[in-house]
Short mmCIF file of C-alpha atoms in Angstrom, two decimals:
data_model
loop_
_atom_site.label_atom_id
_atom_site.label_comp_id
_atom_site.label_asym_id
_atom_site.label_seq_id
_atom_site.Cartn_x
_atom_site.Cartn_y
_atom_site.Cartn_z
CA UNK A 1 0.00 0.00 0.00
CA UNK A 2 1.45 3.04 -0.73
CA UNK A 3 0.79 6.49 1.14
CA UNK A 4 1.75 10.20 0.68
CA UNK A 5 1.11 12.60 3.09
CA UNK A 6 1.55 16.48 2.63
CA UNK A 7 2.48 19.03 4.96
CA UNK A 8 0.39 22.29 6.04
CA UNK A 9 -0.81 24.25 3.22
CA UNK A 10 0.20 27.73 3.85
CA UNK A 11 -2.13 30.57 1.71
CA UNK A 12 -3.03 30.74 -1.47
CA UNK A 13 0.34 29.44 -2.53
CA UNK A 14 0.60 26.79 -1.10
CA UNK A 15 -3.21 25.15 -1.87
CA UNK A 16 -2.65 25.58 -5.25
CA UNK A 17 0.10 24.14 -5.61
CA UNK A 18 -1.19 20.88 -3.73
CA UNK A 19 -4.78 21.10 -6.01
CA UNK A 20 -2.72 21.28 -9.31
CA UNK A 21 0.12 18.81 -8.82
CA UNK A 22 -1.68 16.03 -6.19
CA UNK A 23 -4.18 14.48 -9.67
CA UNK A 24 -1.13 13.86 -11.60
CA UNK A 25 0.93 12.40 -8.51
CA UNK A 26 -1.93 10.24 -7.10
CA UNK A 27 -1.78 8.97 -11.07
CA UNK A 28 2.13 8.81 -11.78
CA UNK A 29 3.49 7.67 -8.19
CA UNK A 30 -0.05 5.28 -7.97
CA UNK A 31 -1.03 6.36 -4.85
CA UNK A 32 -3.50 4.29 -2.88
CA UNK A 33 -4.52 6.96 -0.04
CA UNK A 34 -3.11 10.86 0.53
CA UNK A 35 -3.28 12.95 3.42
CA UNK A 36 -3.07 16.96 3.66
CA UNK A 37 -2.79 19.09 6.36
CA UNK A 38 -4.84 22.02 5.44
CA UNK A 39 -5.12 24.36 9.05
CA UNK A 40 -2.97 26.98 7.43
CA UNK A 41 -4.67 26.90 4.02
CA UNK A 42 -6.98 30.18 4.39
CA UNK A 43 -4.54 33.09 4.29
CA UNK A 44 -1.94 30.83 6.58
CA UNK A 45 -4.56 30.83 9.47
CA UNK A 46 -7.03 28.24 9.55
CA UNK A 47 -8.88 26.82 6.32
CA UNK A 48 -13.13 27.45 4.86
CA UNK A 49 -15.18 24.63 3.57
CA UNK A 50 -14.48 25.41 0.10
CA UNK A 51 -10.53 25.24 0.52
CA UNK A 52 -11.49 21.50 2.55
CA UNK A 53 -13.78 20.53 -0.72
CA UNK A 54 -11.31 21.63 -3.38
CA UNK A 55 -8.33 19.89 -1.83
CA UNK A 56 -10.70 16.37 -1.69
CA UNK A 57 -11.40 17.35 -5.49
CA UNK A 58 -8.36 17.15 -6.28
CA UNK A 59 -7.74 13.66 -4.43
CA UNK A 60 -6.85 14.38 -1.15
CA UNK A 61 -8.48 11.10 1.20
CA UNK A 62 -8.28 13.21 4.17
CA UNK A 63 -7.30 16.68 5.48
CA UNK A 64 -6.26 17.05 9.07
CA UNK A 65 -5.06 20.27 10.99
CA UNK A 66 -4.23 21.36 14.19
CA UNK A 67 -4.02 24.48 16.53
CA UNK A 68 -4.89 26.92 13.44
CA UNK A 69 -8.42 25.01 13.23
CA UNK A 70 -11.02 27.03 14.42
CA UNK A 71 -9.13 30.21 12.77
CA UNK A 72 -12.50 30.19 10.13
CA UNK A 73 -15.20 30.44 12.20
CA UNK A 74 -17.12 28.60 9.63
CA UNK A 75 -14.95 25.54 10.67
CA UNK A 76 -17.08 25.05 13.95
CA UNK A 77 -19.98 24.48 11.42
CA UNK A 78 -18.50 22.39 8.87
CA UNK A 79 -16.28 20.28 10.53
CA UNK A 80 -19.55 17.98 11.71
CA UNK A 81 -20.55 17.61 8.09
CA UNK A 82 -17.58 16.01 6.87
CA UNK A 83 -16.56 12.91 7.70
CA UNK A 84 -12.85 13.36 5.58
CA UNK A 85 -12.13 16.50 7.86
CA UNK A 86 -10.44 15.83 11.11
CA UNK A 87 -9.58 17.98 13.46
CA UNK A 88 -7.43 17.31 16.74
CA UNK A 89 -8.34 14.01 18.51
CA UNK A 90 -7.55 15.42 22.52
CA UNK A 91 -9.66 18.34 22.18
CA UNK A 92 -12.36 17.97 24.89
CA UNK A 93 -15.14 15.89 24.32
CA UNK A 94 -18.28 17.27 22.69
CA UNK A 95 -15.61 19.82 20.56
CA UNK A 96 -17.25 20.34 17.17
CA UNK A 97 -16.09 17.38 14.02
CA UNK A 98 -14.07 14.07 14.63
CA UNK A 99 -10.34 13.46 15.44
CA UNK A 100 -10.27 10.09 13.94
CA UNK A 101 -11.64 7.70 11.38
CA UNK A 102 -11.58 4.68 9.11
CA UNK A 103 -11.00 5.30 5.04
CA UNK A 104 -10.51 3.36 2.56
CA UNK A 105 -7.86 3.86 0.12
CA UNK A 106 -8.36 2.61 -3.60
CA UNK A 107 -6.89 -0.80 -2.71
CA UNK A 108 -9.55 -0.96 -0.71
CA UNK A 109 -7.76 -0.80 2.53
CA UNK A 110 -9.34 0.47 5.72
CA UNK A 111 -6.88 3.35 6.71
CA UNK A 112 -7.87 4.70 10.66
CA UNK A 113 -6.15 8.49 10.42
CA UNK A 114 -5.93 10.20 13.64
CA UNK A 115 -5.19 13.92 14.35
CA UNK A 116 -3.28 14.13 17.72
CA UNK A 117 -1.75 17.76 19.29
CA UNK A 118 0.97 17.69 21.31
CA UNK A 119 0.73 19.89 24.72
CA UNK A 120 4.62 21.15 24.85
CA UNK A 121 5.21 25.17 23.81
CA UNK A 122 1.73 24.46 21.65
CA UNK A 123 -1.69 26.68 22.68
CA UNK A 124 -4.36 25.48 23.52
CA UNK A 125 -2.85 22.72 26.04
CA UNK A 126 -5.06 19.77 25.24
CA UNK A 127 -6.02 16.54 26.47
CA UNK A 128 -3.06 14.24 27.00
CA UNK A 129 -1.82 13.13 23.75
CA UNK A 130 -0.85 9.77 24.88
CA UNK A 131 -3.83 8.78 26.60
CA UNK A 132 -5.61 9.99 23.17
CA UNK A 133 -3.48 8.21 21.38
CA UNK A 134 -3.71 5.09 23.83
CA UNK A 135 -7.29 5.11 23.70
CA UNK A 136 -7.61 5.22 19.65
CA UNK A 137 -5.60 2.23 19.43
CA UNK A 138 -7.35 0.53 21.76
CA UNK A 139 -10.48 0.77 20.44
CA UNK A 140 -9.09 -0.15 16.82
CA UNK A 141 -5.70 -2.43 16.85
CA UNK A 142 -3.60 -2.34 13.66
CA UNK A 143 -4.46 -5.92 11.37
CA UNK A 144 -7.97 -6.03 13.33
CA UNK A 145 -10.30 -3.03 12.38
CA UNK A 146 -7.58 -1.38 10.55
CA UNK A 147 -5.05 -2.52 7.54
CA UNK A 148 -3.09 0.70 8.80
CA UNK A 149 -2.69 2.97 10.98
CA UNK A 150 -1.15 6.86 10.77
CA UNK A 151 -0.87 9.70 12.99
CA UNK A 152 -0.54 13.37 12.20
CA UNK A 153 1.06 14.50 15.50
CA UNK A 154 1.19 18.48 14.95
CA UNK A 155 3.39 19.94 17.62
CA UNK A 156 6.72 21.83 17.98
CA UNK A 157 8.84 20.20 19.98
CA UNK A 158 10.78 17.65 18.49
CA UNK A 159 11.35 15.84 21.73
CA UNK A 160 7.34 15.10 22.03
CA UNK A 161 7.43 13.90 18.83
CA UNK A 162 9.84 11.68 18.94
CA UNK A 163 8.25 10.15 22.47
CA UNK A 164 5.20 9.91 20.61
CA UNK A 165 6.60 7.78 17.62
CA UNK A 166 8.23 5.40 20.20
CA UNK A 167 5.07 5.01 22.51
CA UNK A 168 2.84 3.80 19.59
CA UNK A 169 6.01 1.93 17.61
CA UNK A 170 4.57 -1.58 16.24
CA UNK A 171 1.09 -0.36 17.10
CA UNK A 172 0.91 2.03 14.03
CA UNK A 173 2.04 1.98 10.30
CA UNK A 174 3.12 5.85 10.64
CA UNK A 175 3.61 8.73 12.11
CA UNK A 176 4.31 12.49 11.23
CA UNK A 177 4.99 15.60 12.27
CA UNK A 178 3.15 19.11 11.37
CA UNK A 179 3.02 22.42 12.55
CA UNK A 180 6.74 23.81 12.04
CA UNK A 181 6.61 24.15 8.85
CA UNK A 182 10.07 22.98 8.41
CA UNK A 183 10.90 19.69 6.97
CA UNK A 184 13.35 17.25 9.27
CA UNK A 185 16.13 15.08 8.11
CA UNK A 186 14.89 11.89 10.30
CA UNK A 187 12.82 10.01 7.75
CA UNK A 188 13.66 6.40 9.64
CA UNK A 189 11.63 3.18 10.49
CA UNK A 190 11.57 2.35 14.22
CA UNK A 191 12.16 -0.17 16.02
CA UNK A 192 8.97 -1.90 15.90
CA UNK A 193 8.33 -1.08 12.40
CA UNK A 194 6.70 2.25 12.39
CA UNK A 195 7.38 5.06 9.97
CA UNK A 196 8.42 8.28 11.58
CA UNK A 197 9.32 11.59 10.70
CA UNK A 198 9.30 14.49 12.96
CA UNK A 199 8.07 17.40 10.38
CA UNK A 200 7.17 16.82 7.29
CA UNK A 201 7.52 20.63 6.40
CA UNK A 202 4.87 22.76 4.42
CA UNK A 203 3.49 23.73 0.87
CA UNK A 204 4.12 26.65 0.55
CA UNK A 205 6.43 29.87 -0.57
CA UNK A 206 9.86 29.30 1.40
CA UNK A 207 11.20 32.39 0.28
CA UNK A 208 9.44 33.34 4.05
CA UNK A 209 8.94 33.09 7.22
CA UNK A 210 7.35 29.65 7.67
CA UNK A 211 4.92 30.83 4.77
CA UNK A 212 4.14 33.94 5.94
CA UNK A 213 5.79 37.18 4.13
CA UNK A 214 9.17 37.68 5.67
CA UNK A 215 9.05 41.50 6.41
CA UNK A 216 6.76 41.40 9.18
CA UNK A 217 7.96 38.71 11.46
CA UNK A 218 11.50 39.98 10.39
CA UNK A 219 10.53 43.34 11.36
CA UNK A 220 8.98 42.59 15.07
CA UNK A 221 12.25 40.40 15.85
CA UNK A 222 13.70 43.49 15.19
CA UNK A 223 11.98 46.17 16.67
CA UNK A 224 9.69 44.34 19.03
CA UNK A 225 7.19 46.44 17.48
CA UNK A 226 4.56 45.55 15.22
CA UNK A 227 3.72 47.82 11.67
CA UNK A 228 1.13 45.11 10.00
CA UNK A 229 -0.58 41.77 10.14
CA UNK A 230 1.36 38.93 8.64
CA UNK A 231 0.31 37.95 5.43
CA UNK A 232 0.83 34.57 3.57
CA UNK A 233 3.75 34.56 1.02
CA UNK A 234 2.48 34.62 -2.40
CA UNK A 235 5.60 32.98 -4.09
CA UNK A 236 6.35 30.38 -5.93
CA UNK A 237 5.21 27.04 -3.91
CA UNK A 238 7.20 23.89 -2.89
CA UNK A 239 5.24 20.80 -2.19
CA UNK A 240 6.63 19.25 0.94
CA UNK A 241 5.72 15.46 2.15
CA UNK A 242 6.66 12.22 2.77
CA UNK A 243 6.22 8.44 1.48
CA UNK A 244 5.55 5.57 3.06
CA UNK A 245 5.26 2.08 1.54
CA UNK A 246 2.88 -0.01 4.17
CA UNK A 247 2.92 -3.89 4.07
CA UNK A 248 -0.43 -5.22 3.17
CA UNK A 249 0.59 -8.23 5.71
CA UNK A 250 1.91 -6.43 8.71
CA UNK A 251 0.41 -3.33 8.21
CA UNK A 252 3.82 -1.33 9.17
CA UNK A 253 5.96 0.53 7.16
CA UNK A 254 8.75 -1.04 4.78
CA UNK A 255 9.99 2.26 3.26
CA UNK A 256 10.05 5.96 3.91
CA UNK A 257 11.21 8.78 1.86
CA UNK A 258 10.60 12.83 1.93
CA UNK A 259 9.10 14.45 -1.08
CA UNK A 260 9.45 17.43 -1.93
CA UNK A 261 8.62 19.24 -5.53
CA UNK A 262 9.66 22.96 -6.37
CA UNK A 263 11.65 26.15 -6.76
CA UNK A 264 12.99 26.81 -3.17
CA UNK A 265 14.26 23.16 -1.70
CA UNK A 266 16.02 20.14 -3.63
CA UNK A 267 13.46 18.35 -5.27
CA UNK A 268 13.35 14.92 -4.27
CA UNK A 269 10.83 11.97 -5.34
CA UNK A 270 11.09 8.62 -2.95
CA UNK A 271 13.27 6.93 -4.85
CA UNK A 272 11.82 3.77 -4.25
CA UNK A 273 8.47 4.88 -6.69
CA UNK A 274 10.41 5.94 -9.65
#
């Protein structure tokens, strides 16, 4: 089974990018199931119901988020009337919309994709991850109700991450990171079998500050003052992701690759679909 998930979608820029490349790479790369983080997709804060229905147009499976979610205010609304749209899993209970579910790719796969945020230097401070995390599992063991298993974990520090891909090793096909926009160098296969990488970066313009015009933030490091609100970057995109090849038997990963597709960063395709 192979998987390609694709980190936030930062403004105009960055959506589309995603809506116009993701047909012709579910085609070429023969994709079985995709995954987009869209919180950042409406002006870099937060993402509408049309952004959410134009990203499953163009073949998206699912579209998590994170901390940015309720940004729209529509998103209170619409996040109960679609099933494909998760939002965090350890938000309190009776929170608007669903932090987890069971898809099926076009192998006809059942795919449980959970949206977890982590509590360290991230606002709001949700429900325990772990205990989230513990419970989803629980309720839904990997080659039982599921074929696989992934987690968006969207937090910033690396450390919580990293704990988080070793609690639920051999328990889930994969694991990634969102929220720093920043893609890591740690694409690896744990222990147990897991895929992992820490941050699977953005699409977006990163001729910026983590998508956002650079003048701004680069002018209240500065002066500690602020002269504007920051503003998406309307530059060129570059798609950022990563691969996963899941075995249909086990149900963990057996490779792992970053992709990434544009102007700004080295353009690299797992080399294992070419």
């Amino acid at each position: 089974m192979r998987l390609l998930f694709l980190g936030d979608m930062v403004g105009k820029s960055g959506r589309t990018a995603v809506w116009e490349r993701l047909p012709g790479l579910i085609s070429d790369l023969r994709l079985d199931f995709v995954i987009v983080n869209g919180e950042n997709a409406a002006g870099g804060f937060g993402i509408t119901e049309d952004i959410y229905l134009e990203t499953i147009n163009a073949g998206a499976d699912v579209v998590t988020t994170g901390n940015h979610v309720w940004d729209q205010k529509e998103a209170v609304v619409f996040a109960d009337r679609h099933e494909q749209f998760l939002r965090p899993a350890n938000y309190p209970s009776g929170t608007p919309g669903r932090g987890s579910g069971i898809y099926y790719a076009r192998n006809g796969a059942r795919i449980l994709v959970a949206n977890i945020m982590g509590r360290v230097f991230m606002h709001p401070e949700l429900d325990d991850p772990f205990k989230s995390a513990e419970a989803i599992l629980a309720a839904c063991p990997l080659k039982e109700q599921a074929d696989a298993i992934v987690f968006d974990f969207h937090a910033e520090a690396t450390s919580e991450k990293q704990c988080f891909g070793h609690f639920v090793d051999g328990r889930a096909s994969f694991v990634v990171g969102t929220h720093t926009h920043v893609p890591t160098a740690d694409c690896q296969i744990l222990n147990g079998g897991t895929g992992y990488m820490s941050d699977a970066g953005m699409c977006g313009d990163y001729d910026s500050s983590l998508g956002m015009d650079k003048e701004e933030p680069l002018n209240r490091f500065i002066s500690k003052m602020p002269k504007g609100r920051f503003e998406a970057a309307s530059g060129p995109a570059t798609i950022c992701g990563v691969g996963v090849d899941i075995s249909d038997s086990s149900g963990l990963a057996e490779k792992i690759a970053p992709l990434r597709i544009g102007p700004r960063l080295e353009e690299t395709i797992p080399p294992f679909w070419s």
